[in-house]
Amino acid sequence: MASRSHRSSSSGRRRTALVSAAVAVVVALAAALIVAFGPDHETDAADAATATAVAGARGTPTPTAQESKPASASPSASARTSSPKATASTASPRPSTAPASHPARKVSASASLTGRIKPGVSYDGVATFYDVGNGDGACLYGPTSDVMTAAMNHTDYETSKACGAYIRVRAGSGASVTVRITNECPLPCAPGQLDLSPQAFAKLAAPVQGRIPITWSLLSPSTSDTVSIRYKTGSSRYWCGVQAIGHRNPLARLEVETASGWKELPRTDYNYFLSEQGSGCGGAIRITDIYGEQLEISGIGVKPDVVQPTRVQFAQH
């Protein structure tokens, strides 16, 4: 009986040990699960993800607002990032709406430029006077309030080359007057003769004399006027007449710019330069005085019988 009792006790102790071991295993597994899914593990996982993202960002760094501020605050950086269009607009003045002009150029003067009336030459003749009316004449400058004008004799008028010329007239008494040529004195006016306005003649002699001997010469006077351009009535892009007004020195040539270059226009005795086929009408204009100075003018539209001022004038001589 004693031996049976001993076997039962040993078996009970083994069962108790096995149960205890099983309980320990279960407790260990529960502890492991708690550790695995606890808050500390989630934090570690988030920290690991954050570290991965930061590590990836280090490969392509992006400046923070604090890092970019000094660069944008730098004057040189500001200049580099400004709009090129705005910079160009600021650096360059706005274009004027007035007709544009180019720097004057000097070409070689020749006898063909000066014609019959030459600078520095004194001419002998006679002075008469006539009723100038509203001041208009063969040069077709239009009515004027300027009473110091004259008509040039047919020969020296030379198909309107004398138009606009300033002439100093001297009488034998020593009196003198400066007049501007606005008209032609037709034949039988002789070479050297000037037909003056009554007011101009009165500065040389008593009107009762009617006719006096004179000498005269070309002037290049001081003036505040600038050249103006006028297209003749009826002008269009198919046909046009062009006239220059207010030039200090007599004109030798008027040219218009065409697709094939500058084209000289023929001058009429009524002081317009004609483009009968419309070539260059409305384009740039180039005028040359008898001293060889050239002025280029652009921005003049074909506006018949409208005086269009420019910003240019020939030099004084």
Short mmCIF file of C-alpha atoms in Angstrom, two decimals:
data_model
loop_
_atom_site.label_atom_id
_atom_site.label_comp_id
_atom_site.label_asym_id
_atom_site.label_seq_id
_atom_site.Cartn_x
_atom_site.Cartn_y
_atom_site.Cartn_z
CA MET A 1 0.00 0.00 0.00
CA ALA A 2 2.88 2.20 0.79
CA SER A 3 4.26 1.96 -2.75
CA ARG A 4 0.90 2.83 -4.38
CA SER A 5 0.61 5.85 -2.20
CA HIS A 6 4.07 6.95 -3.23
CA ARG A 7 3.21 6.66 -6.98
CA SER A 8 0.06 8.78 -6.54
CA SER A 9 1.96 11.51 -4.77
CA SER A 10 4.65 11.61 -7.41
CA SER A 11 2.05 11.75 -10.17
CA GLY A 12 0.25 14.59 -8.43
CA ARG A 13 3.45 16.55 -8.08
CA ARG A 14 4.19 16.07 -11.84
CA ARG A 15 0.70 17.29 -12.78
CA THR A 16 1.10 20.31 -10.52
CA ALA A 17 4.47 21.11 -12.12
CA LEU A 18 3.02 20.79 -15.62
CA VAL A 19 0.10 23.10 -14.75
CA SER A 20 2.48 25.63 -13.25
CA ALA A 21 4.65 25.51 -16.37
CA ALA A 22 1.61 25.96 -18.59
CA VAL A 23 0.45 28.93 -16.56
CA ALA A 24 3.92 30.48 -16.81
CA VAL A 25 3.90 30.07 -20.59
CA VAL A 26 0.48 31.72 -20.84
CA VAL A 27 1.59 34.60 -18.64
CA ALA A 28 4.74 35.05 -20.74
CA LEU A 29 2.73 35.09 -23.99
CA ALA A 30 0.29 37.65 -22.54
CA ALA A 31 3.17 39.86 -21.45
CA ALA A 32 4.71 39.60 -24.91
CA LEU A 33 1.44 40.62 -26.55
CA ILE A 34 1.09 43.60 -24.22
CA VAL A 35 4.61 44.74 -25.06
CA ALA A 36 4.09 44.19 -28.76
CA PHE A 37 0.93 46.31 -28.96
CA GLY A 38 1.58 48.83 -26.22
CA PRO A 39 1.92 52.66 -26.69
CA ASP A 40 5.69 52.59 -26.39
CA HIS A 41 5.97 50.40 -29.47
CA GLU A 42 3.68 52.72 -31.51
CA THR A 43 5.88 55.67 -30.58
CA ASP A 44 8.97 53.79 -31.67
CA ALA A 45 7.33 52.94 -35.01
CA ALA A 46 6.32 56.58 -35.56
CA ASP A 47 9.83 57.73 -34.66
CA ALA A 48 11.23 55.23 -37.14
CA ALA A 49 8.89 56.53 -39.89
CA THR A 50 9.83 60.13 -39.11
CA ALA A 51 13.50 59.28 -39.24
CA THR A 52 12.99 57.61 -42.61
CA ALA A 53 11.18 60.69 -44.00
CA VAL A 54 13.84 63.10 -42.73
CA ALA A 55 16.57 60.87 -44.09
CA GLY A 56 14.84 60.89 -47.49
CA ALA A 57 14.44 64.68 -47.37
CA ARG A 58 18.12 65.20 -46.76
CA GLY A 59 18.78 63.97 -50.28
CA THR A 60 16.89 67.03 -51.77
CA PRO A 61 17.06 69.84 -49.20
CA THR A 62 14.43 72.60 -49.39
CA PRO A 63 15.36 76.04 -47.95
CA THR A 64 13.17 77.13 -45.11
CA ALA A 65 11.60 80.59 -44.99
CA GLN A 66 14.34 81.72 -42.63
CA GLU A 67 17.06 80.52 -45.01
CA SER A 68 15.59 82.28 -48.11
CA LYS A 69 14.88 85.61 -46.40
CA PRO A 70 18.44 86.98 -46.45
CA ALA A 71 18.74 86.26 -50.20
CA SER A 72 15.47 88.04 -51.05
CA ALA A 73 16.39 90.94 -48.79
CA SER A 74 19.65 91.48 -50.66
CA PRO A 75 19.44 94.43 -53.14
CA SER A 76 21.40 92.52 -55.74
CA ALA A 77 19.11 89.51 -55.40
CA SER A 78 16.08 91.78 -55.77
CA ALA A 79 17.53 93.28 -58.94
CA ARG A 80 18.18 89.87 -60.42
CA THR A 81 14.62 88.70 -59.81
CA SER A 82 12.92 91.85 -61.12
CA SER A 83 11.02 91.66 -64.40
CA PRO A 84 13.23 92.39 -67.46
CA LYS A 85 10.33 94.23 -69.10
CA ALA A 86 9.87 96.53 -66.14
CA THR A 87 13.61 97.16 -65.97
CA ALA A 88 13.75 98.06 -69.64
CA SER A 89 10.74 100.35 -69.28
CA THR A 90 12.35 102.09 -66.31
CA ALA A 91 15.72 102.47 -68.00
CA SER A 92 14.34 103.84 -71.27
CA PRO A 93 12.15 106.94 -71.56
CA ARG A 94 8.74 106.53 -73.12
CA PRO A 95 8.77 107.29 -76.84
CA SER A 96 7.39 110.69 -77.82
CA THR A 97 4.26 110.86 -79.91
CA ALA A 98 5.85 113.65 -81.97
CA PRO A 99 7.46 112.69 -85.32
CA ALA A 100 10.77 111.03 -84.73
CA SER A 101 14.04 112.33 -86.09
CA HIS A 102 17.57 111.08 -86.51
CA PRO A 103 20.89 112.85 -85.91
CA ALA A 104 21.74 115.30 -88.69
CA ARG A 105 24.31 114.16 -91.21
CA LYS A 106 26.58 116.25 -93.41
CA VAL A 107 27.09 115.33 -97.04
CA SER A 108 29.44 116.93 -99.51
CA ALA A 109 28.13 120.29 -100.69
CA SER A 110 28.34 120.99 -104.40
CA ALA A 111 27.15 123.47 -107.01
CA SER A 112 24.12 121.23 -107.64
CA LEU A 113 23.05 121.77 -104.02
CA THR A 114 23.39 125.53 -103.96
CA GLY A 115 21.91 126.41 -107.35
CA ARG A 116 21.97 130.07 -108.46
CA ILE A 117 21.81 131.63 -104.97
CA LYS A 118 25.06 130.86 -103.18
CA PRO A 119 26.15 131.65 -99.62
CA GLY A 120 28.65 134.47 -99.20
CA VAL A 121 27.84 136.10 -102.55
CA SER A 122 26.43 139.64 -102.89
CA TYR A 123 23.97 140.21 -105.71
CA ASP A 124 23.08 143.54 -107.39
CA GLY A 125 19.54 144.34 -108.38
CA VAL A 126 16.57 146.59 -107.83
CA ALA A 127 13.78 146.57 -105.25
CA THR A 128 10.11 147.21 -105.97
CA PHE A 129 7.03 146.40 -103.89
CA TYR A 130 3.59 144.89 -104.42
CA ASP A 131 0.36 144.23 -102.52
CA VAL A 132 1.01 140.88 -100.78
CA GLY A 133 -2.62 140.37 -99.76
CA ASN A 134 -2.85 137.64 -97.11
CA GLY A 135 0.84 136.78 -97.50
CA ASP A 136 0.38 133.61 -99.58
CA GLY A 137 2.37 133.29 -102.80
CA ALA A 138 3.85 130.92 -105.36
CA CYS A 139 5.68 128.95 -102.62
CA LEU A 140 2.24 127.94 -101.25
CA TYR A 141 3.17 128.41 -97.61
CA GLY A 142 -0.31 129.77 -97.03
CA PRO A 143 -1.53 132.99 -95.44
CA THR A 144 0.84 134.62 -92.97
CA SER A 145 0.97 137.56 -90.61
CA ASP A 146 4.67 137.99 -91.31
CA VAL A 147 5.00 141.21 -93.30
CA MET A 148 8.76 140.93 -93.91
CA THR A 149 8.45 138.92 -97.12
CA ALA A 150 9.45 139.20 -100.76
CA ALA A 151 8.99 137.68 -104.21
CA MET A 152 12.15 136.48 -105.96
CA ASN A 153 12.65 137.23 -109.65
CA HIS A 154 11.78 134.36 -112.02
CA THR A 155 15.41 133.54 -112.86
CA ASP A 156 16.71 133.35 -109.30
CA TYR A 157 13.48 131.73 -108.11
CA GLU A 158 14.79 128.71 -110.04
CA THR A 159 11.75 126.39 -109.91
CA SER A 160 11.06 127.28 -106.24
CA LYS A 161 14.62 126.64 -105.00
CA ALA A 162 14.55 130.14 -103.48
CA CYS A 163 11.41 129.39 -101.45
CA GLY A 164 11.95 129.87 -97.74
CA ALA A 165 15.32 131.56 -98.17
CA TYR A 166 16.15 134.46 -95.84
CA ILE A 167 17.61 137.43 -97.71
CA ARG A 168 19.28 140.55 -96.33
CA VAL A 169 18.56 143.54 -98.55
CA ARG A 170 20.63 146.73 -98.44
CA ALA A 171 19.82 150.08 -100.00
CA GLY A 172 22.36 152.67 -101.17
CA SER A 173 21.45 154.77 -98.13
CA GLY A 174 22.81 152.06 -95.84
CA ALA A 175 19.37 150.93 -94.60
CA SER A 176 18.77 147.19 -94.57
CA VAL A 177 15.98 144.69 -93.99
CA THR A 178 15.74 140.90 -93.78
CA VAL A 179 12.95 139.22 -95.74
CA ARG A 180 11.80 135.65 -96.38
CA ILE A 181 11.04 134.50 -99.94
CA THR A 182 7.42 133.37 -100.23
CA ASN A 183 6.57 134.28 -103.82
CA GLU A 184 7.85 134.56 -107.39
CA CYS A 185 8.14 137.79 -109.35
CA PRO A 186 7.39 136.70 -112.92
CA LEU A 187 8.94 138.09 -116.04
CA PRO A 188 9.73 140.85 -116.87
CA CYS A 189 11.31 140.90 -113.36
CA ALA A 190 15.01 140.86 -114.13
CA PRO A 191 17.72 138.72 -112.46
CA GLY A 192 18.66 140.30 -109.13
CA GLN A 193 15.28 142.00 -108.69
CA LEU A 194 13.24 141.61 -105.49
CA ASP A 195 9.58 142.56 -105.22
CA LEU A 196 9.13 143.39 -101.53
CA SER A 197 6.12 143.75 -99.29
CA PRO A 198 5.20 147.43 -98.80
CA GLN A 199 6.33 147.25 -95.16
CA ALA A 200 9.75 145.85 -96.09
CA PHE A 201 10.26 148.42 -98.87
CA ALA A 202 9.38 151.22 -96.44
CA LYS A 203 12.36 150.23 -94.26
CA LEU A 204 14.69 150.96 -97.18
CA ALA A 205 13.15 154.03 -98.80
CA ALA A 206 10.01 156.11 -99.08
CA PRO A 207 7.34 154.17 -100.96
CA VAL A 208 6.94 157.11 -103.30
CA GLN A 209 10.27 156.19 -104.90
CA GLY A 210 8.76 152.91 -106.12
CA ARG A 211 12.07 151.45 -107.38
CA ILE A 212 15.55 151.62 -105.86
CA PRO A 213 18.95 149.99 -106.46
CA ILE A 214 19.91 147.35 -103.89
CA THR A 215 22.38 144.62 -103.04
CA TRP A 216 21.29 141.43 -101.35
CA SER A 217 22.75 138.21 -99.98
CA LEU A 218 21.65 134.92 -98.45
CA LEU A 219 21.30 134.59 -94.67
CA SER A 220 21.24 131.62 -92.27
CA PRO A 221 19.46 133.37 -89.39
CA SER A 222 18.96 132.55 -85.75
CA THR A 223 15.51 131.03 -85.21
CA SER A 224 13.54 129.12 -82.62
CA ASP A 225 11.32 127.55 -85.29
CA THR A 226 11.58 123.92 -86.32
CA VAL A 227 10.84 122.32 -89.68
CA SER A 228 7.27 121.25 -90.47
CA ILE A 229 6.01 118.89 -93.16
CA ARG A 230 2.77 119.21 -95.14
CA TYR A 231 1.19 116.86 -97.67
CA LYS A 232 -0.60 118.52 -100.56
CA THR A 233 -4.37 118.46 -100.87
CA GLY A 234 -5.40 115.22 -102.62
CA SER A 235 -2.38 113.25 -101.39
CA SER A 236 -2.76 109.56 -100.59
CA ARG A 237 -0.54 106.49 -100.55
CA TYR A 238 -0.98 106.31 -104.33
CA TRP A 239 0.05 109.89 -105.14
CA CYS A 240 1.41 112.63 -102.95
CA GLY A 241 3.04 116.03 -102.90
CA VAL A 242 5.31 116.83 -99.94
CA GLN A 243 6.41 120.24 -98.72
CA ALA A 244 8.84 121.36 -96.01
CA ILE A 245 8.08 124.60 -94.12
CA GLY A 246 10.08 126.71 -91.68
CA HIS A 247 13.56 125.52 -92.68
CA ARG A 248 16.38 127.90 -91.76
CA ASN A 249 18.34 127.32 -94.96
CA PRO A 250 17.11 126.79 -98.53
CA LEU A 251 16.27 123.18 -99.43
CA ALA A 252 18.34 121.36 -102.02
CA ARG A 253 16.59 117.97 -101.97
CA LEU A 254 13.67 116.08 -100.49
CA GLU A 255 13.72 112.28 -100.50
CA VAL A 256 11.34 109.58 -99.32
CA GLU A 257 12.27 106.12 -98.10
CA THR A 258 11.04 103.26 -100.26
CA ALA A 259 11.52 99.50 -100.22
CA SER A 260 14.52 99.92 -102.51
CA GLY A 261 16.09 102.82 -100.57
CA TRP A 262 15.90 106.63 -100.62
CA LYS A 263 14.23 108.18 -103.64
CA GLU A 264 14.67 111.86 -104.55
CA LEU A 265 11.41 113.54 -105.55
CA PRO A 266 11.23 116.13 -108.33
CA ARG A 267 10.42 119.69 -107.24
CA THR A 268 7.64 121.73 -108.78
CA ASP A 269 7.57 125.50 -109.30
CA TYR A 270 4.83 125.68 -106.65
CA ASN A 271 7.25 124.28 -104.03
CA TYR A 272 5.99 120.72 -103.58
CA PHE A 273 8.00 117.56 -104.20
CA LEU A 274 5.91 114.99 -106.08
CA SER A 275 5.71 111.20 -105.88
CA GLU A 276 3.38 110.59 -108.80
CA GLN A 277 3.28 106.80 -108.35
CA GLY A 278 2.88 106.99 -104.58
CA SER A 279 6.33 105.60 -103.86
CA GLY A 280 7.33 106.49 -100.28
CA CYS A 281 4.13 108.40 -99.48
CA GLY A 282 3.68 108.25 -95.71
CA GLY A 283 7.18 106.86 -95.12
CA ALA A 284 10.30 108.47 -93.69
CA ILE A 285 11.40 111.76 -95.24
CA ARG A 286 14.93 113.08 -95.68
CA ILE A 287 15.63 116.74 -96.45
CA THR A 288 18.96 118.26 -97.42
CA ASP A 289 19.87 121.94 -97.31
CA ILE A 290 22.26 123.76 -99.65
CA TYR A 291 25.09 123.30 -97.12
CA GLY A 292 24.77 119.52 -97.39
CA GLU A 293 23.16 118.86 -94.00
CA GLN A 294 20.59 116.05 -94.00
CA LEU A 295 17.68 115.64 -91.61
CA GLU A 296 15.66 112.40 -91.46
CA ILE A 297 12.07 112.56 -90.24
CA SER A 298 9.68 109.68 -89.55
CA GLY A 299 6.18 109.43 -88.13
CA ILE A 300 4.59 111.84 -90.62
CA GLY A 301 1.28 110.46 -91.84
CA VAL A 302 -0.40 111.32 -95.12
CA LYS A 303 -2.71 114.04 -93.83
CA PRO A 304 -3.48 116.37 -96.75
CA ASP A 305 -3.12 120.10 -96.07
CA VAL A 306 -2.14 119.60 -92.42
CA VAL A 307 1.05 121.22 -91.12
CA GLN A 308 2.84 118.58 -89.05
CA PRO A 309 5.68 119.94 -86.88
CA THR A 310 8.92 118.09 -86.20
CA ARG A 311 11.69 118.54 -83.64
CA VAL A 312 14.51 119.27 -86.10
CA GLN A 313 16.14 122.28 -87.72
CA PHE A 314 19.18 122.88 -89.92
CA ALA A 315 22.31 124.33 -88.37
CA GLN A 316 23.05 128.06 -88.59
CA HIS A 317 25.80 129.17 -90.98
#
